[in-house]
Coordinates of C-alpha atoms in Angstrom, one line a residue:
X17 CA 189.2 -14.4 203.7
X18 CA 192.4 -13.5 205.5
X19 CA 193.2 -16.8 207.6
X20 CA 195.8 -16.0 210.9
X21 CA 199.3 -17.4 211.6
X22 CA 198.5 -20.4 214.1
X23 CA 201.0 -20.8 216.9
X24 CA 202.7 -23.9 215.8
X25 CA 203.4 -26.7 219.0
X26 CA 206.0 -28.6 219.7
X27 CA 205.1 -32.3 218.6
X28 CA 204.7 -35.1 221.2
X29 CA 203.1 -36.1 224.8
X30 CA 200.4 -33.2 225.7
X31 CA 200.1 -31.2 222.5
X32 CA 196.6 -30.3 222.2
X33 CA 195.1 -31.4 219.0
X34 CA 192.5 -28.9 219.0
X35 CA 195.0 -26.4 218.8
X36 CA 196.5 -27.8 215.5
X37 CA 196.5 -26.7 212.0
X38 CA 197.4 -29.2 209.1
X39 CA 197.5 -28.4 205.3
X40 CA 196.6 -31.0 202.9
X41 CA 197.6 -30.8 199.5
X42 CA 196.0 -33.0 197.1
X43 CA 198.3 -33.3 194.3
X44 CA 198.0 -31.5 190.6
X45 CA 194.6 -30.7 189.2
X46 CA 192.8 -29.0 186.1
X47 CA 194.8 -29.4 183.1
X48 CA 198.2 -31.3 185.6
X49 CA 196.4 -34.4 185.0
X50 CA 199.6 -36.3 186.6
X51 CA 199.7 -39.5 186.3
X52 CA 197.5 -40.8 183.7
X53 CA 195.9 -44.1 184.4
X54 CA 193.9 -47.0 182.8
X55 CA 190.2 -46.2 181.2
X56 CA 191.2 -42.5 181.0
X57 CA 192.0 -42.7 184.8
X58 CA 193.6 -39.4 186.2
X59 CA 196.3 -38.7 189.2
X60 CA 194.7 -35.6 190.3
X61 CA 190.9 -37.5 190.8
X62 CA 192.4 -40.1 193.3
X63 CA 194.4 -37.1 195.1
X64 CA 191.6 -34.7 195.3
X65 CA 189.5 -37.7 197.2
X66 CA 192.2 -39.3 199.0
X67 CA 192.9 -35.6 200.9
X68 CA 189.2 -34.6 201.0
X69 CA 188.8 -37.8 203.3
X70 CA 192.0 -37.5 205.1
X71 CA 190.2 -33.3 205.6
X72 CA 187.5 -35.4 207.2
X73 CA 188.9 -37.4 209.8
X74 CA 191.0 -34.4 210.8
X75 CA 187.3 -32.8 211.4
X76 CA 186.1 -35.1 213.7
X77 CA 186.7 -36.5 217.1
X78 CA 187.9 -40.1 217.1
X79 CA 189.5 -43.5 218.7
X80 CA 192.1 -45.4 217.2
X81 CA 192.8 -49.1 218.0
X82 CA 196.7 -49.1 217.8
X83 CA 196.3 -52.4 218.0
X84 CA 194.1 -53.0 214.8
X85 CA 194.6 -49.7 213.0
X86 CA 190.4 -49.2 213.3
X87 CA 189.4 -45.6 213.6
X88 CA 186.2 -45.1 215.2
X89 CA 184.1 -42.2 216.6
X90 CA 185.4 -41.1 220.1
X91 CA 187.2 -38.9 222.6
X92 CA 190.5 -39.6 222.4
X93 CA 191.8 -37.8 219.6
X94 CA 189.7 -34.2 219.2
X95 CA 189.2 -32.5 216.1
X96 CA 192.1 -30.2 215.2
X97 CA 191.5 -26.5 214.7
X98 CA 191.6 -26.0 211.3
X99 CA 193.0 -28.5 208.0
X100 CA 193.3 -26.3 205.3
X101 CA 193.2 -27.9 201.6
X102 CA 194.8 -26.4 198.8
X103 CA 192.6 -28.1 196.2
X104 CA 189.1 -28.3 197.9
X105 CA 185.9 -30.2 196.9
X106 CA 183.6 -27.1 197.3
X107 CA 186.0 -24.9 195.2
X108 CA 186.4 -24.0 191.7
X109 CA 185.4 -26.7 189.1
X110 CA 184.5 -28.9 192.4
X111 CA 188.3 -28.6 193.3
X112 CA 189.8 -29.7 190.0
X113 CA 192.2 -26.7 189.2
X114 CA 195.5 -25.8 188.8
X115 CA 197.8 -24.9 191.7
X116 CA 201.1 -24.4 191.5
X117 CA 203.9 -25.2 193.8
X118 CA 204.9 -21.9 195.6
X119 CA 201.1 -21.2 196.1
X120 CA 200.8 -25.0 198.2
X121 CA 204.0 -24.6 200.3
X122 CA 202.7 -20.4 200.7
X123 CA 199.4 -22.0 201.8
X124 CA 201.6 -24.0 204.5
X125 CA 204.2 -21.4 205.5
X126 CA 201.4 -18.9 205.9
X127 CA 199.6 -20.2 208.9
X128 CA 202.4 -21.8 210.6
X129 CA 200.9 -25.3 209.8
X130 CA 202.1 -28.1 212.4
X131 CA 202.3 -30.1 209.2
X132 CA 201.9 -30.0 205.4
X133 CA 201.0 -33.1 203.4
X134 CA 200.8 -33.7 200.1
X135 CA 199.3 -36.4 198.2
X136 CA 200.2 -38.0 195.2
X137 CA 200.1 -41.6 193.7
X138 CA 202.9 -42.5 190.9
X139 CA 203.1 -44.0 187.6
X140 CA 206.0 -46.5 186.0
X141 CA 205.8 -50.0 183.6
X142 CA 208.3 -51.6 186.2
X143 CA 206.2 -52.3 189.6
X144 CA 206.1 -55.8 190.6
X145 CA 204.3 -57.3 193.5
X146 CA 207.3 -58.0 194.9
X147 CA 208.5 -54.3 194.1
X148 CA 206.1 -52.3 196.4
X149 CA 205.7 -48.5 195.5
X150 CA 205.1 -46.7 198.8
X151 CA 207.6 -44.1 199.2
X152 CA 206.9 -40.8 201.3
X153 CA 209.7 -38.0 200.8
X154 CA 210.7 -35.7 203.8
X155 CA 211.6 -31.7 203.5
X156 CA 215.2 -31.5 204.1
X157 CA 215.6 -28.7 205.9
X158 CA 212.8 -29.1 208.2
X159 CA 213.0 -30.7 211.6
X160 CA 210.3 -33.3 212.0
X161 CA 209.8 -34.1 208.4
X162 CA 211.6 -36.8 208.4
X163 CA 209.9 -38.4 211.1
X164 CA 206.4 -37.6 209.9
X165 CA 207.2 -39.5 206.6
X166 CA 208.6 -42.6 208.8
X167 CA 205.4 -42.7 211.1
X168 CA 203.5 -42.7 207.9
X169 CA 205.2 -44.9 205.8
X170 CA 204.5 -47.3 209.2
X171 CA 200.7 -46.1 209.0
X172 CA 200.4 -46.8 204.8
X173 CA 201.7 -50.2 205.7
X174 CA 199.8 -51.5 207.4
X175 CA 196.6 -49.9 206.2
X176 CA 197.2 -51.4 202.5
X177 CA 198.2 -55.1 204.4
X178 CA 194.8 -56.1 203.6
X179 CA 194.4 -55.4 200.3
X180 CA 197.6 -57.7 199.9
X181 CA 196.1 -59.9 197.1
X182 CA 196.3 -57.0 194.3
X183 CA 198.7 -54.8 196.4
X184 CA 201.9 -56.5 198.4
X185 CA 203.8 -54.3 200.8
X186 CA 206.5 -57.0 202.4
X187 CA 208.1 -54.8 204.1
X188 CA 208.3 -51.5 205.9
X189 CA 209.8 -48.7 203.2
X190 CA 211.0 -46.0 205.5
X191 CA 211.5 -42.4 204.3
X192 CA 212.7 -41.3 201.1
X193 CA 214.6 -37.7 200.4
X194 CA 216.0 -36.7 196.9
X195 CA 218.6 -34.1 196.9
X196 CA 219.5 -32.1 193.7
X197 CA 223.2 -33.2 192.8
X198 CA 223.5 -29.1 191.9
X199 CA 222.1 -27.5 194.6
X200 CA 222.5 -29.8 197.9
X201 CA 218.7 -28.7 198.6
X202 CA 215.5 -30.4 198.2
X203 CA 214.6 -31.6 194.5
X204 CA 211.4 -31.4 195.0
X205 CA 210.4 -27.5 194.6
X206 CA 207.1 -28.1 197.2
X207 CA 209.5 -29.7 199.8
X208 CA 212.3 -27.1 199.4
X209 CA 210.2 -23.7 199.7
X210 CA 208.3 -25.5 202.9
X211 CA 209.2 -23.4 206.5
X212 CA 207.1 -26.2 208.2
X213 CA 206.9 -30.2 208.7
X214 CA 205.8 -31.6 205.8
X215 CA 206.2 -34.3 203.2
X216 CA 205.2 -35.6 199.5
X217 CA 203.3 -38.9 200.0
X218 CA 203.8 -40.9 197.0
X219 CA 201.5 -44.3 197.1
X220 CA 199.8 -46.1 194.5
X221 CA 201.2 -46.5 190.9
X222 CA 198.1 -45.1 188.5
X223 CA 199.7 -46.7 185.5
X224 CA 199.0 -50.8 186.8
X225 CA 196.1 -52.1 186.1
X226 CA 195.8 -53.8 189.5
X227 CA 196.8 -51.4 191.7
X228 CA 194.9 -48.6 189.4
X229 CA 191.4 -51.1 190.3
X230 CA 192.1 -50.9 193.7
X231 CA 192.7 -47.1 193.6
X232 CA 189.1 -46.7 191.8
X233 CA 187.4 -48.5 195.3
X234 CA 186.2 -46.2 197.6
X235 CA 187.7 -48.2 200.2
X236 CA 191.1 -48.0 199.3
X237 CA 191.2 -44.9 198.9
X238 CA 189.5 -44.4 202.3
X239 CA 192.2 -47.0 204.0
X240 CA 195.0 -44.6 202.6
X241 CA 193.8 -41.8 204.4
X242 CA 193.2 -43.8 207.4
X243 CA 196.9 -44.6 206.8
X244 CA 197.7 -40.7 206.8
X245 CA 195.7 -40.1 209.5
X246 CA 197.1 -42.2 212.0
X247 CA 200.7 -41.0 211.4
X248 CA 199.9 -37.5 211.4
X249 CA 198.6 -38.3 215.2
X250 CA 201.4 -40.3 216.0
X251 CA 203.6 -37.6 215.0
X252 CA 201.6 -34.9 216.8
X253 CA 201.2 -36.9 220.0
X254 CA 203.9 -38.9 220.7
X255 CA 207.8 -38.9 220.2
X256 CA 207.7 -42.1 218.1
X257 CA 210.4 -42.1 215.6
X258 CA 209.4 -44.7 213.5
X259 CA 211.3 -47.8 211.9
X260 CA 213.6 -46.5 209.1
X261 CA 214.8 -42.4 208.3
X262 CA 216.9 -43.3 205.2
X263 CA 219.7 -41.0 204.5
X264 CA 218.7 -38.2 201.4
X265 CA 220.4 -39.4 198.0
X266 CA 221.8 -37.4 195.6
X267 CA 219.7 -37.1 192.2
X268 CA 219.2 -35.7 189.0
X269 CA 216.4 -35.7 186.7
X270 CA 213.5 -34.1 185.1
X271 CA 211.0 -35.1 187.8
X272 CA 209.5 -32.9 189.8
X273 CA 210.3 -30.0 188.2
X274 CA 213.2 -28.8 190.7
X275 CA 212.0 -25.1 189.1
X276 CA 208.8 -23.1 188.6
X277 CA 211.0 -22.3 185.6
X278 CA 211.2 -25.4 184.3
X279 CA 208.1 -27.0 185.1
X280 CA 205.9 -27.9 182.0
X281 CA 202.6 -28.8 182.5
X282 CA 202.1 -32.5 180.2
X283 CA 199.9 -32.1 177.0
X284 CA 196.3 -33.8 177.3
X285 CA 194.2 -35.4 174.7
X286 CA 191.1 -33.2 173.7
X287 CA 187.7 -34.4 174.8

């Protein structure tokens, strides 16, 4: 199927959502377990559902109560024209396969997408309550990106507030950009091949126990792409900025493979 080259619109006051076209990346897949979690718990599961429900709300016509963060069926905000997922529940393997960078960002690039997000969720052995783990990473070189991520961040906030108990977000994170000490571009290889808006969205840490139990809840999972959801609009409908666009820091590391060259996909356990 040979999808066309929407004509991308300028973000703010009167764009016309049903004339948008989003790509949602779930993160990983197939034998790219990512992060490995808990009970045999896998990255890629929680991405694969977190974007397939994030696909549905950009499929339907709804309200949101700015006030509350409650989305609910309406008028106010149409459906947009198409949200295209590069790993997709009614695919291959029930969406579970491999996809590799250039193909996502392609996927993006392709159609002119008004924005690109992928989703991911983390892994580490030193995340505290009082150390929350959002961080959402903006494409350099793209206008807008950064203030997508900041409008998310804002979103992801408040959407995991109530879940403060096992999850404590004390503050508003702002953006997050890694820049390759040897390069000056993007480190990560999605963010620096994308032509359009679009960020790596970068929640939940897999590898704790507690935040990994909230992750296995349907309704987390459903409040993160709630979270998405409502920033993506912001940043579609109005000029909102958003509280904090950090500066990009310089880096260097093995993470995120800043090369198709160098990217190794991690041995599995059989079974």
């Amino acid at each position: 199927q040979v999808v066309p080259e929407s004509a991308r619109q300028e973000p703010g006051p009167g764009l016309d959502l049903s004339q948008t076209v989003v790509v949602v990346d779930a993160g990983h897949g197939g034998r790219d377990w990512g992060a490995p979690g808990p009970e045999g718990t896998r990255e890629s599961f929680f991405n694969l559902d977190i974007a397939d429900r994030l696909r549905n709300l950009l499929h339907t016509s709804n309200d949101i109560d700015w006030s509350t963060g409650e989305i609910t069926a309406g008028s106010t905000y149409p459906a947009i024209e198409a949200a295209y997922m590069t790993r997709d529940t009614i695919g291959p393997d029930d969406g579970d396969f491999e996809a590799g960078l250039a193909y996502r960002a392609a996927m993006a690039n392709s159609v002119n997408a008004d924005a690109l997000l992928s989703i991911h969720n983390n892994t580490g052995t030193d995340r505290t309550l009082q150390d929350p783990p959002r961080a959402v990473f903006y494409a350099l070189s793209v206008d807008g990106s950064d203030r997508l991520a900041s409008l998310i961040d804002e979103e992801l906030w408040r959407a995991f507030d109530p879940f403060a108990s096992e999850w404590q977000g004390s503050a508003i994170q702002g953006t997050a950009s890694r820049r390759d000490v040897d390069t000056g571009s993007d480190f990560y290889g999605l963010l620096r091949r994308a032509e359009v808006p679009a960020v790596i969205i970068e929640e939940v840490y897999v590898s704790d126990e507690a935040q990994n139990r909230l992750l296995q809840t349907p309704e987390f999972r459903q409040a993160y792409a709630d979270g998405v959801y409502r920033g993506l609009i912001r940043f579609l409908t109005t000029g909102e900025i958003g509280t904090e666009i950090n500066e990009p820091v310089d880096f260097q590391g093995n993470v995120g493979s800043p090369s198709t060259t160098s990217c190794v996909v991690p041995e599995q356990p059989e079974g």
